[in-house]
Amino acid sequence: MTARALRATVQALPVAAHRARRHAGFVAAYGALTAVVALGALAAPLALTRAADDGLRAAVAAAGRDADVVVRYVGREGTDLRHPESFVESLTAAADGGLPPALRAVTGDPVSVLRTAGLNTLTPAGPYSLRLVHAPDAAVTWVAGGAPGTPDDGAAPDDGGSRAVEVGLSAATAEAMGVGPGDMLTLSSEVLTARVAGVFEPVAADDLAWTDAGDLLAPGPLREGASLRPASALLPAESLGTALEVLASGSATIQVRFPLDEAALRADDATTLRSDLVRAATTPDALASTTAGTPMVETVLDGVLDAYAARLAVARGQAATVLTGLAAAGGLVLFLAASLLVARRRQVLELERARGASVASVALRAAAESVPLTVLAAVAAVAATLPSGGPPSGPEALPAVAVLAVAAGAPVVLAARVAASSWAGRRVAANRRDRERDARARRTWRTSAEATVVGLAAAAVAAALFRGVVPDGDPLVAAAPILLAGACTVVVLRVLPLLLGVAERAASRGRGLVPLVAASRAAGGRTGVRGVSGASAAAPVLALTITAALTVSCAAAAATVQQAQKGAAAVVVGAAARVDGPDEDLAALALTPRPDVTTAAGTVLPRRTFARGSGLKTTVLVVDAAAFPQLTALADAGLPALGGPVPALLDPRLERTARLLEPDVWALDSTVPLVVAGVLDLAATGPHLDVTGPPTVPVVVVDRAALAASLGLAPGDLPVDVVWLDGPGAQAAVEELRDAGASSGTVTTREERATGLRTDPLAVGLVTLYLLAAGMLAALAVAAVALTVLATAPERTRVLAVLRTLGTPRAAGRALTAAELAPVLAAAVAAGLASGVLVAVLLTSAQDLGSLAGGGDPALLVPWWPFALVVGVTAAALAAAVAAEARSRRHVRIGDVLRTW
Amino acid sequence: MSGTATTTGARTEPVRAEGTFGDGALVVCDSLVRIYQSDGIEVQALQGLDLLVEEGELVAVVGASGSGKSTLLGILSGLDVPTAGRVRVGPWDLAAMTRAQRVTYRRQSVGFVWQQTARNLVPYLTAEQNVDFPQSVAGVPRRERAARTHELLGALGVADCAHRRPGQLSGGQQQRVAIAVALANSPALLLADEPTGELDTTTSAEVLEALRSVNTELGTTVLVVTHDPSVSEHVRRTVAIRDGRTSSEVLRSTRTHDDGTEHTVAEEFAVLDRAGRVQLPREYREALDLVGRVRLALEEHQVTVRSGRES
């Protein structure tokens, strides 16, 4: 652009300010619409980010303290213990300094515990295996005696006799051992004597400091195969050196626990966090200390992060679809608003062009208005997000950026288009055949464009079906609903003129003038009258189709997730309630008859080799087959003889191996031959048979009674890991169990599980996003209808003025507006609803909604309310717009209208 | 067309060969054709129109509705292009201009006034700003713009309306401001399409007087399309268009009688185009039943046309 042209353009800029003042109301409304749409596009990812963060925190919270990062050291032999208290501190500092920064940022202050190996001791209550535990952070209250320190005879004896330390015991331990303050405990063949200095109660037993020192609070149960009951004594810093000298530093284990700070967790950091965690676990050099051996990092956080990442990827893929749809619908509505604004200024723009304005200068003047307005709207939208933590960044901000780009660019492009097409001096071929050729070229171009849209829609659906959910979304898959709606719009724009032509011919045979005019105007594309169909209708029809389609698909996805959550609770729990072991009383629980309660017992035998020599690992599920309808094949197979083959249902992956090799598994203490009774795909017929363990391991299901018969045992002799309780009395039985403290197993009821799934922050966040999006889309549909009515109103007013000169009453205006617009809007809404159902049917299976719902079967559920919402909202918007237009025409004089036509 | 006129883009070199049609004229329309199509219907608005307008002329173009007057004006103003034929205004070949040249042509060489008073002016700009706008887009410096605007509004008698918006002006004032807008960049040619169509007689006279003063005092060539017979009475030359061709011209001249009184004499001429075609008025044709084959006879000083059915 030359300096002169630049100066000319800048000089003409004040015209933009005058124009904005002239249309201040419309410009303000356009800015407000931009701000609202941008806010929606900003708020949706924010809501998802918040839900993602909350979901991660909930997932980590569900893992409990197991998600904490624990660095475990074993003391190195020969460590200088002249300053024993700094031994623990130095390891704590090594762990603190060596933890990767991202991991350290989401963990709290470390808590360290040193424990020795178990030392045999004989107490008045019997023999114990006593560990000395140094827990500097554990706060206690001394209820008898006093805090332990250094015993008077703690100095190294010259004769090499027993060394002494002072310890404290919890009230429960002291009572169980039958000792009290002042009593002496001889440890480990008299190499060390522990004097009980005091008895304590914890200040707060649930304090973090007790997590790794919980065995201090009470003796543990006698373990299977062990002869001594375990217990622990609190070792003070003053006695630590003596104890480590006697017992050797190599016998001490030091655990440094970094409690996970759930509030500091952010879903966006999960990937970094996981890679840091893996690096720390596999190459713990940074954590190493000269006073201890190679440290080990223990946590279940990586598994939690992995599982959550899979769910989050699904949620993000879903959200990307919703956001893309919202941005597209919002952008289209803004485009409609910009079209209306430019249409109102068409005459002036043409005049500017005629007076010598270049297209660039017209565009610049339009930009001088739309860009600052969009910036203002963006600032307002961003400001509105500040209380929620500010706007999203990165790819999540793209929908809002796209919307703002449309808001700023549409008026510019449309104004430039008006200017470019005005007085363009475009030559039209003089030869009729050439004109026909040009018309054919235009038709070919249109057909090509339509075919492109349909092809893209097909590609998007195929991509969604074949690729499924792509982590963090796939642009083509995310655009699938829009493209499908676009393809439906193409069909509508092709079919509608034909239908309107029929309506027009029917109207021409009738007596009324208004129906004929309305039909003619509606069929404008065909008749040449500038009506509401034809190419000019593409934007409003597309806007309505997309909003309707996405409303239906969003509502269907929300309903499907909610329904799948109920199913997931049934799948995981398997009955009204289940009790998971290990629990010594589970077998008794299973056998106790209760009124209105059906009980089924099961045993999970993990990591068993299926068919010796096959190398295949399997999980064997031993259940009461009669209690499960899908296991009738087992129940009907009868009982085997002693040592005989046990009927089994196999995972499909094991079937081939079972044909090649003799199938058998190791159960209890012998190998049990199997006979194939059928194939059972738990993934497909899963309800009521959830198996804890990696889903990649195939499962073999056998009947308890059959296994017991083959082993020569009574069914009651088999261990029980899980008990299912069902029937009307199940809930009461669970409450009874809980009240009586009868079971130490984990009790899960279907209702509790369902409630947990319903309140899962990620699922709740996504369902909320769906429902909010459905609401926003309905609002955008209203805006689209209103803008369509407004855009066509001036010409309708002129037509009505002519009709009134022919004797048509003023009230006919309402009928004209409604009759003209209703067919187009109805066609768009119908196409939108149909494409919404199509989107839901085609894409539900690809969207992996089941993982979001917690594992339930995501059978598609299309509720009725989005149909009612879309139809109702569109009809109400049309009715309101018709009434408003009629009211605005009340003050219009026919003469004025006809004179300025 | 014979001659050695050369063109650089759309701008014709000023040196043209002797004998070129319209050589020396400001406006040259040579066998101009304009065909519109609308939904398969073909309208031949101009059917080989010839017209020459000399620099400094004030010409009225009259004709029935649909005769092609406004089409001609559209082409001359650079807003439309002919389907065939040649059209030149000054150095500009309007049939061959690029988009950018068209913008330059509109800025520098031509101004126009439409019939609808509201269509001529930007409604949210004052009269002064409206006159200023075409100069702004042409890159005229601010000081020059202000002086020119002041000068034009004063010359057209609407200086007192400078700060009023079009809605605050009468129809006549609006059209005079519109003329000022059209003259803002000192065009060589001013085109007016029914400028008095929405005005009463008195106001029409004011606007016509304004156009005449523009022609006489500023030397601008003016072409006015009109239905109004009073307009044609105010100009020296009136061109009638019928069925897309120039059919006749009326030339007015002032003659002084022997008694010293002056009066206007109007002479109507049929126009014989370069192909030798002439349009006979319908009443002539009907009176003599001239249809289909006719007999032409070259006689001394005249050519006669007789019905072919005469024996």
PDB file of C-alpha atoms in Angstrom, chain A residues 4-5 7-9 11-12 14-15 18-23 345 347-348 350-359 361 365 420-432 435 526-529 899 901, chain B residues 34-35 37 39 42 78-84 95-96 99 102-103 106-107 111-114 116 118-125 129 133-142 145 165 178 181-182 185 198:
ATOM      1  CA  ARG A   4      -0.896   8.040  -0.281  1.00  0.00           C
ATOM      2  CA  ALA A   5      -3.251   5.091  -0.121  1.00  0.00           C
ATOM      3  CA  ARG A   7      -3.034   8.204   4.286  1.00  0.00           C
ATOM      4  CA  ALA A   8      -6.300   8.055   2.398  1.00  0.00           C
ATOM      5  CA  THR A   9      -7.381   5.009   4.367  1.00  0.00           C
ATOM      6  CA  GLN A  11      -8.116   9.761   6.895  1.00  0.00           C
ATOM      7  CA  ALA A  12     -11.354   7.952   6.275  1.00  0.00           C
ATOM      8  CA  PRO A  14     -13.436   8.579  11.501  1.00  0.00           C
ATOM      9  CA  VAL A  15     -16.308   7.376   9.323  1.00  0.00           C
ATOM     10  CA  HIS A  18     -19.703   7.817  13.082  1.00  0.00           C
ATOM     11  CA  ARG A  19     -21.100   4.542  11.778  1.00  0.00           C
ATOM     12  CA  ALA A  20     -20.669   2.804  15.123  1.00  0.00           C
ATOM     13  CA  ARG A  21     -22.474   5.648  16.858  1.00  0.00           C
ATOM     14  CA  ARG A  22     -25.286   5.411  14.334  1.00  0.00           C
ATOM     15  CA  HIS A  23     -25.770   1.694  15.051  1.00  0.00           C
ATOM     16  CA  ARG A 345     -25.117  -0.988   6.041  1.00  0.00           C
ATOM     17  CA  GLN A 347     -26.380   0.792   0.934  1.00  0.00           C
ATOM     18  CA  VAL A 348     -23.786   2.935   2.651  1.00  0.00           C
ATOM     19  CA  GLU A 350     -22.069   0.519  -1.784  1.00  0.00           C
ATOM     20  CA  LEU A 351     -22.122   4.306  -1.694  1.00  0.00           C
ATOM     21  CA  GLU A 352     -18.602   4.394  -0.227  1.00  0.00           C
ATOM     22  CA  ARG A 353     -17.457   2.088  -2.971  1.00  0.00           C
ATOM     23  CA  ALA A 354     -19.157   4.159  -5.618  1.00  0.00           C
ATOM     24  CA  ARG A 355     -17.469   7.302  -4.281  1.00  0.00           C
ATOM     25  CA  GLY A 356     -14.074   5.734  -4.851  1.00  0.00           C
ATOM     26  CA  ALA A 357     -13.343   3.736  -1.682  1.00  0.00           C
ATOM     27  CA  SER A 358     -11.121   0.721  -2.250  1.00  0.00           C
ATOM     28  CA  VAL A 359     -12.074  -2.701  -0.892  1.00  0.00           C
ATOM     29  CA  SER A 361     -10.236   0.791   2.927  1.00  0.00           C
ATOM     30  CA  ARG A 365     -12.973   0.806   8.419  1.00  0.00           C
ATOM     31  CA  ALA A 420     -15.918  -6.037  -3.810  1.00  0.00           C
ATOM     32  CA  SER A 421     -19.174  -7.169  -5.366  1.00  0.00           C
ATOM     33  CA  SER A 422     -20.561  -3.625  -5.638  1.00  0.00           C
ATOM     34  CA  TRP A 423     -19.941  -1.902  -8.900  1.00  0.00           C
ATOM     35  CA  ALA A 424     -17.272  -4.436  -9.621  1.00  0.00           C
ATOM     36  CA  GLY A 425     -17.671  -4.064 -13.333  1.00  0.00           C
ATOM     37  CA  ARG A 426     -17.837  -7.815 -13.683  1.00  0.00           C
ATOM     38  CA  ARG A 427     -18.452  -8.753 -17.252  1.00  0.00           C
ATOM     39  CA  VAL A 428     -21.153 -11.248 -18.068  1.00  0.00           C
ATOM     40  CA  ALA A 429     -20.696 -13.322 -21.166  1.00  0.00           C
ATOM     41  CA  ALA A 430     -22.718 -11.963 -24.068  1.00  0.00           C
ATOM     42  CA  ASN A 431     -23.133 -15.377 -25.601  1.00  0.00           C
ATOM     43  CA  ARG A 432     -26.008 -17.372 -24.118  1.00  0.00           C
ATOM     44  CA  ARG A 435     -23.565 -17.911 -19.802  1.00  0.00           C
ATOM     45  CA  ARG A 526     -35.878 -21.018  -6.709  1.00  0.00           C
ATOM     46  CA  THR A 527     -38.040 -18.073  -7.614  1.00  0.00           C
ATOM     47  CA  GLY A 528     -35.404 -15.385  -7.501  1.00  0.00           C
ATOM     48  CA  VAL A 529     -37.192 -13.496  -4.754  1.00  0.00           C
ATOM     49  CA  ARG A 899     -41.178   5.492  -1.328  1.00  0.00           C
ATOM     50  CA  TRP A 901     -38.006   0.843  -1.695  1.00  0.00           C
TER      51      TRP A 901
ATOM     52  CA  ARG B  34     -25.399  -4.037 -22.507  1.00  0.00           C
ATOM     53  CA  ILE B  35     -27.343  -7.235 -21.956  1.00  0.00           C
ATOM     54  CA  GLN B  37     -29.774 -11.736 -17.668  1.00  0.00           C
ATOM     55  CA  ASP B  39     -33.242 -16.178 -14.346  1.00  0.00           C
ATOM     56  CA  GLU B  42     -32.404 -11.648 -21.380  1.00  0.00           C
ATOM     57  CA  GLY B  78     -17.709   3.138 -13.919  1.00  0.00           C
ATOM     58  CA  LEU B  79     -20.229   1.214 -11.842  1.00  0.00           C
ATOM     59  CA  ASP B  80     -21.169  -1.133 -14.678  1.00  0.00           C
ATOM     60  CA  VAL B  81     -19.436  -2.523 -17.728  1.00  0.00           C
ATOM     61  CA  PRO B  82     -20.806  -2.901 -21.241  1.00  0.00           C
ATOM     62  CA  THR B  83     -21.329  -6.295 -22.784  1.00  0.00           C
ATOM     63  CA  ALA B  84     -19.836  -5.079 -26.037  1.00  0.00           C
ATOM     64  CA  ALA B  95     -14.575  -1.388 -21.017  1.00  0.00           C
ATOM     65  CA  ALA B  96     -11.037  -2.457 -20.174  1.00  0.00           C
ATOM     66  CA  ARG B  99     -10.635  -3.050 -10.510  1.00  0.00           C
ATOM     67  CA  ARG B 102     -11.996   1.652 -11.767  1.00  0.00           C
ATOM     68  CA  VAL B 103     -11.494   2.928  -8.203  1.00  0.00           C
ATOM     69  CA  ARG B 106     -14.334   7.012  -9.716  1.00  0.00           C
ATOM     70  CA  ARG B 107     -12.122   9.050  -7.422  1.00  0.00           C
ATOM     71  CA  GLY B 111     -18.991  12.271  -9.976  1.00  0.00           C
ATOM     72  CA  PHE B 112     -22.622  11.307  -9.863  1.00  0.00           C
ATOM     73  CA  VAL B 113     -25.935  12.089  -8.245  1.00  0.00           C
ATOM     74  CA  TRP B 114     -28.684   9.524  -7.897  1.00  0.00           C
ATOM     75  CA  GLN B 116     -33.009   8.982  -4.344  1.00  0.00           C
ATOM     76  CA  ALA B 118     -31.153   9.414   0.759  1.00  0.00           C
ATOM     77  CA  ARG B 119     -28.981   7.222  -1.454  1.00  0.00           C
ATOM     78  CA  ASN B 120     -26.548   9.988  -2.285  1.00  0.00           C
ATOM     79  CA  LEU B 121     -25.422  10.785   1.220  1.00  0.00           C
ATOM     80  CA  VAL B 122     -24.155   8.769   4.172  1.00  0.00           C
ATOM     81  CA  PRO B 123     -26.922   9.320   6.716  1.00  0.00           C
ATOM     82  CA  TYR B 124     -24.740   9.539   9.804  1.00  0.00           C
ATOM     83  CA  LEU B 125     -22.312  12.083   8.392  1.00  0.00           C
ATOM     84  CA  GLN B 129     -18.310  15.233   6.353  1.00  0.00           C
ATOM     85  CA  PHE B 133     -15.341  11.689   2.566  1.00  0.00           C
ATOM     86  CA  PRO B 134     -14.537  11.227  -1.164  1.00  0.00           C
ATOM     87  CA  GLN B 135     -11.562  13.522  -0.704  1.00  0.00           C
ATOM     88  CA  SER B 136     -10.430  11.460   2.289  1.00  0.00           C
ATOM     89  CA  VAL B 137     -10.487   8.234   0.355  1.00  0.00           C
ATOM     90  CA  ALA B 138      -8.625   9.996  -2.455  1.00  0.00           C
ATOM     91  CA  GLY B 139      -5.904  11.001   0.006  1.00  0.00           C
ATOM     92  CA  VAL B 140      -6.379  14.763  -0.225  1.00  0.00           C
ATOM     93  CA  PRO B 141      -4.595  16.539   2.664  1.00  0.00           C
ATOM     94  CA  ARG B 142      -6.828  17.746   5.470  1.00  0.00           C
ATOM     95  CA  ARG B 145     -10.148  19.099   1.949  1.00  0.00           C
ATOM     96  CA  ARG B 165     -27.000  15.505   8.756  1.00  0.00           C
ATOM     97  CA  ALA B 178     -25.027  15.450  -3.194  1.00  0.00           C
ATOM     98  CA  VAL B 181     -20.109  15.429  -2.892  1.00  0.00           C
ATOM     99  CA  ALA B 182     -19.989  14.419  -6.556  1.00  0.00           C
ATOM    100  CA  ASN B 185     -12.546  15.574  -6.270  1.00  0.00           C
ATOM    101  CA  GLU B 198     -38.209  13.312  -5.910  1.00  0.00           C
TER     102      GLU B 198
END
